[in-house]
XYZ file of C-alpha atoms in Angstrom:
322
model
C 130.154 204.668 109.785
C 126.425 203.981 110.347
C 126.580 200.857 110.828
C 130.331 200.393 113.403
C 128.116 203.667 115.451
C 125.631 201.190 115.944
C 127.752 198.541 116.827
C 129.674 200.194 119.529
C 126.104 202.685 120.782
C 124.486 197.874 120.725
C 127.650 196.783 123.171
C 127.155 200.362 125.371
C 123.444 198.794 125.754
C 123.850 195.207 126.837
C 127.463 196.729 128.897
C 124.526 198.446 130.695
C 122.487 196.380 131.128
C 124.464 193.695 132.173
C 126.371 195.774 134.934
C 123.807 194.488 137.744
C 125.103 190.486 136.851
C 128.885 191.677 136.367
C 128.650 193.293 139.835
C 127.073 190.401 142.060
C 130.301 187.904 139.691
C 132.751 190.432 141.436
C 131.364 190.095 144.777
C 131.521 186.540 144.394
C 134.504 186.056 142.726
C 135.881 188.456 145.792
C 133.151 185.836 148.513
C 134.990 182.859 146.929
C 138.441 183.538 147.168
C 138.270 185.172 150.407
C 136.618 181.730 151.037
C 140.313 179.988 149.532
C 142.352 182.573 150.987
C 140.789 181.213 154.082
C 141.055 177.708 153.787
C 144.746 178.342 153.392
C 145.416 179.971 155.877
C 144.110 177.677 158.607
C 146.320 174.976 157.185
C 149.308 176.938 157.264
C 147.980 177.472 161.351
C 147.756 174.002 161.868
C 150.586 172.579 160.145
C 152.772 175.478 162.829
C 150.367 173.878 164.910
C 150.727 170.133 165.167
C 154.500 170.090 163.582
C 156.610 173.589 165.244
C 154.607 174.545 168.549
C 155.269 170.965 170.615
C 159.026 171.270 169.497
C 158.940 174.866 171.264
C 156.779 174.353 174.296
C 158.182 172.099 176.495
C 158.459 168.536 176.680
C 154.907 165.954 177.962
C 155.966 163.704 180.451
C 154.285 160.521 178.635
C 154.782 157.893 181.804
C 152.041 160.324 183.351
C 150.278 161.445 180.577
C 149.276 157.416 179.338
C 150.683 154.519 181.301
C 154.345 152.892 182.291
C 154.112 150.253 179.466
C 153.687 150.662 175.517
C 152.957 147.979 173.032
C 154.699 148.444 169.944
C 153.568 145.150 167.327
C 155.547 145.115 163.841
C 158.012 145.737 166.091
C 161.770 145.134 164.554
C 161.947 147.300 161.572
C 161.052 150.178 160.033
C 158.270 153.179 161.712
C 157.528 150.440 164.528
C 161.119 149.799 165.729
C 162.190 154.267 165.642
C 159.033 154.640 167.497
C 159.959 151.885 170.307
C 162.944 153.891 170.126
C 161.518 157.203 170.702
C 158.965 155.813 173.214
C 162.121 154.273 175.199
C 163.600 157.565 175.301
C 160.937 159.373 176.938
C 161.819 156.604 179.793
C 158.386 154.426 178.947
C 158.844 150.423 178.944
C 158.883 148.720 175.528
C 156.554 145.316 174.798
C 158.132 144.883 171.941
C 155.600 141.962 169.962
C 156.828 141.087 166.802
C 157.488 137.165 164.479
C 161.197 136.440 163.995
C 162.942 135.516 168.367
C 165.829 136.771 167.474
C 165.069 140.328 166.336
C 163.084 140.623 169.159
C 165.646 139.492 171.841
C 168.580 142.338 170.070
C 165.953 145.011 169.682
C 164.868 144.264 173.088
C 168.400 144.290 174.511
C 169.578 147.601 172.673
C 166.300 149.907 173.836
C 166.712 148.624 177.486
C 171.109 149.526 177.836
C 169.990 152.487 175.846
C 167.749 154.328 177.060
C 168.024 152.567 180.631
C 164.128 151.445 180.031
C 162.362 147.848 180.957
C 161.704 145.967 177.615
C 159.856 142.865 177.417
C 158.949 140.748 174.237
C 156.430 138.823 172.730
C 157.155 136.074 169.442
C 153.697 136.492 167.199
C 152.913 135.325 164.185
C 149.888 137.051 163.512
C 148.700 136.005 159.987
C 147.572 132.624 162.029
C 144.588 134.242 163.468
C 142.600 134.162 166.348
C 145.091 131.267 167.572
C 147.403 134.156 168.924
C 144.903 135.751 170.748
C 144.711 134.107 174.339
C 148.467 134.258 175.003
C 148.414 137.957 174.015
C 145.351 139.134 175.992
C 146.923 136.754 179.330
C 150.138 138.842 179.373
C 149.230 141.561 179.099
C 146.049 142.629 181.272
C 148.276 142.732 183.931
C 150.092 145.304 182.839
C 149.650 148.943 183.645
C 149.418 149.556 179.291
C 149.412 153.074 178.205
C 150.287 153.215 175.110
C 148.809 150.787 172.365
C 150.967 151.721 168.664
C 150.007 149.416 165.873
C 152.326 149.637 163.165
C 151.522 145.388 161.549
C 152.334 145.996 158.003
C 152.002 142.343 156.058
C 153.416 143.896 151.981
C 153.749 142.070 149.130
C 156.982 141.273 147.072
C 155.954 143.127 144.948
C 153.115 145.093 144.136
C 150.602 143.117 142.624
C 146.766 143.040 141.437
C 144.194 141.994 143.394
C 143.189 138.971 140.903
C 146.928 137.730 141.212
C 147.034 137.145 144.993
C 146.527 133.655 146.238
C 143.653 133.761 148.437
C 146.176 132.561 151.297
C 147.596 135.868 150.336
C 144.697 137.719 151.109
C 144.016 136.037 154.734
C 147.270 137.037 155.767
C 146.545 139.923 154.492
C 143.962 141.131 156.557
C 145.320 138.985 159.356
C 148.357 141.229 159.941
C 146.463 144.712 158.773
C 143.797 144.333 159.211
C 142.594 141.917 162.170
C 145.543 142.188 164.865
C 145.187 145.851 165.105
C 141.404 145.486 165.386
C 142.471 142.701 168.641
C 145.305 144.289 170.006
C 142.744 147.144 170.730
C 139.798 145.030 172.067
C 142.538 144.142 174.786
C 143.975 146.945 175.625
C 141.247 149.388 176.027
C 139.205 147.343 179.422
C 142.733 148.200 181.015
C 142.890 151.875 179.515
C 139.095 151.989 180.729
C 139.805 151.192 184.284
C 142.706 153.650 184.719
C 140.409 156.408 182.696
C 143.890 157.319 180.646
C 145.818 155.543 177.551
C 146.913 155.953 174.132
C 145.917 154.337 170.718
C 148.224 155.148 167.834
C 147.684 153.290 164.338
C 150.154 153.180 162.127
C 147.275 153.642 158.261
C 148.812 155.032 155.242
C 147.673 157.742 153.107
C 147.853 158.625 149.691
C 147.976 162.027 148.797
C 147.590 161.003 144.903
C 145.999 158.304 143.039
C 148.314 155.145 142.800
C 150.858 154.566 139.947
C 151.447 151.134 140.270
C 148.704 148.022 141.358
C 148.724 148.166 145.775
C 144.990 148.064 146.589
C 144.841 145.000 148.956
C 147.370 146.859 151.043
C 146.227 149.979 150.784
C 142.427 149.465 150.996
C 143.693 146.784 154.317
C 145.186 149.737 156.267
C 143.502 152.707 155.399
C 141.133 150.275 157.139
C 142.505 151.218 160.374
C 142.537 154.806 159.382
C 138.654 155.119 159.153
C 138.387 151.982 163.102
C 140.541 155.354 164.502
C 137.802 158.048 163.786
C 135.029 155.705 164.632
C 137.419 155.022 167.929
C 138.151 158.574 169.034
C 134.165 159.092 168.852
C 134.103 155.996 170.717
C 136.862 156.425 173.617
C 137.103 160.458 173.744
C 135.081 161.111 177.479
C 136.223 157.593 178.851
C 139.825 159.396 179.219
C 141.442 157.859 175.828
C 143.208 159.874 172.415
C 142.933 157.589 169.290
C 145.293 158.678 166.954
C 145.818 157.362 162.895
C 149.311 158.377 161.706
C 149.280 158.087 158.255
C 152.666 158.324 156.850
C 153.866 159.647 152.874
C 157.141 157.985 151.593
C 159.951 156.783 154.858
C 162.590 156.083 154.459
C 162.594 152.580 156.653
C 165.698 150.091 157.482
C 168.304 152.249 156.479
C 166.263 151.995 152.339
C 165.910 154.825 150.253
C 164.127 153.556 147.156
C 162.670 156.795 146.625
C 164.312 159.505 143.672
C 163.405 162.697 145.190
C 165.217 160.946 148.260
C 168.128 161.716 147.389
C 167.566 165.340 145.721
C 164.989 166.200 148.314
C 165.914 164.352 151.720
C 163.778 166.054 153.710
C 161.034 164.445 151.820
C 161.545 161.437 153.007
C 162.812 161.079 156.059
C 164.411 158.600 157.805
C 162.684 156.355 160.433
C 164.761 157.363 163.369
C 164.054 161.727 162.269
C 160.117 160.229 161.017
C 159.104 158.851 164.651
C 160.581 161.316 166.765
C 158.596 163.926 165.084
C 155.389 161.937 164.807
C 155.905 161.204 168.747
C 155.190 165.207 169.627
C 152.064 164.985 167.808
C 150.623 162.592 170.254
C 147.790 164.037 172.093
C 147.926 166.874 169.705
C 145.990 165.314 166.304
C 143.716 161.990 165.963
C 144.777 162.174 162.500
C 147.820 162.977 160.927
C 150.890 162.624 158.687
C 153.310 163.009 161.667
C 155.628 164.776 159.780
C 155.541 168.180 158.300
C 157.168 168.449 154.928
C 154.177 165.237 154.808
C 151.640 167.065 155.754
C 152.973 170.418 153.250
C 152.671 167.545 151.012
C 148.342 167.134 151.581
C 148.343 171.110 151.581
C 150.178 170.931 148.807
C 147.614 168.937 146.669
C 144.908 169.800 148.116
C 145.241 173.445 145.269
C 147.006 170.884 143.071
C 145.014 169.224 139.881
C 145.120 165.987 140.118
C 147.790 165.183 137.126
C 149.726 167.369 138.902
C 149.627 165.397 141.958
C 150.434 161.981 139.543
C 153.233 163.186 137.615
C 154.670 164.348 141.402
C 153.902 160.810 142.548
C 155.812 159.370 139.689
C 159.102 160.939 140.436
C 158.421 159.992 144.392
C 158.081 156.804 143.531
C 160.083 154.119 142.132
C 158.796 152.675 138.801
C 158.773 148.409 138.585
C 159.164 146.694 135.851
């Protein structure tokens, strides 16, 4: 009994001596919880401000805000095609640039007939490098280019490790995913600066978890556009030019929905048309965004959940490869 009483006495003495430390830890814990709670509230507020408010309050006159013409690269498919059509819906004239002349003609006619705006197109193979830009520059110099949408993306036929890529394919990827956007910006900026208005949208790539399959060259070349856009915004902000890094997650392009979640949770993987409708609403609102509310929610969730959970979700969302 004496030993038990001695233990309880010792325990009480230790507890009393640690009381001040326990109170300090409680204060630290409360501050940490408050910080995380404030962070969550800010993230929620940003999603509402970016993806809900623009749909509720008014319609921006994009022609008056930025200019008469929009130049869209990679225009014949996927997000670029839908984005061009959405801009045309707002009354903006469209210059389509891609490498397939037949598709360009069909899309140009379709946009003109559907939305009643003037269109033009240029057949350009950006993988050829420097030789294609003099003609583009001569054509665009005399146009009131208010928006440039860089939506080119050189994809591999299947996910491939860098060590298995040919040198020719690597140069094609660099020319299309990196050089094209950079030179196109360089071509249109002088006119925008002179008119003191304009917008540049670089469609990049965002991954909220580690990749589950080899796509390092594609991913990193597109991530270049994200960094490029942020630096460009700092450079051009004082000149009245808006720069946006548009970085979607999973989008069902060309009517194809290869993601498992698209059948059970279709709102997670929007069609190109739905995505473009939401993305255009973020013009002038956010310099760096996913462009779609469900994608922004996924990024917030990824911030709060461990990597293992994110990787498990990624394996569920992305298709499997043999």
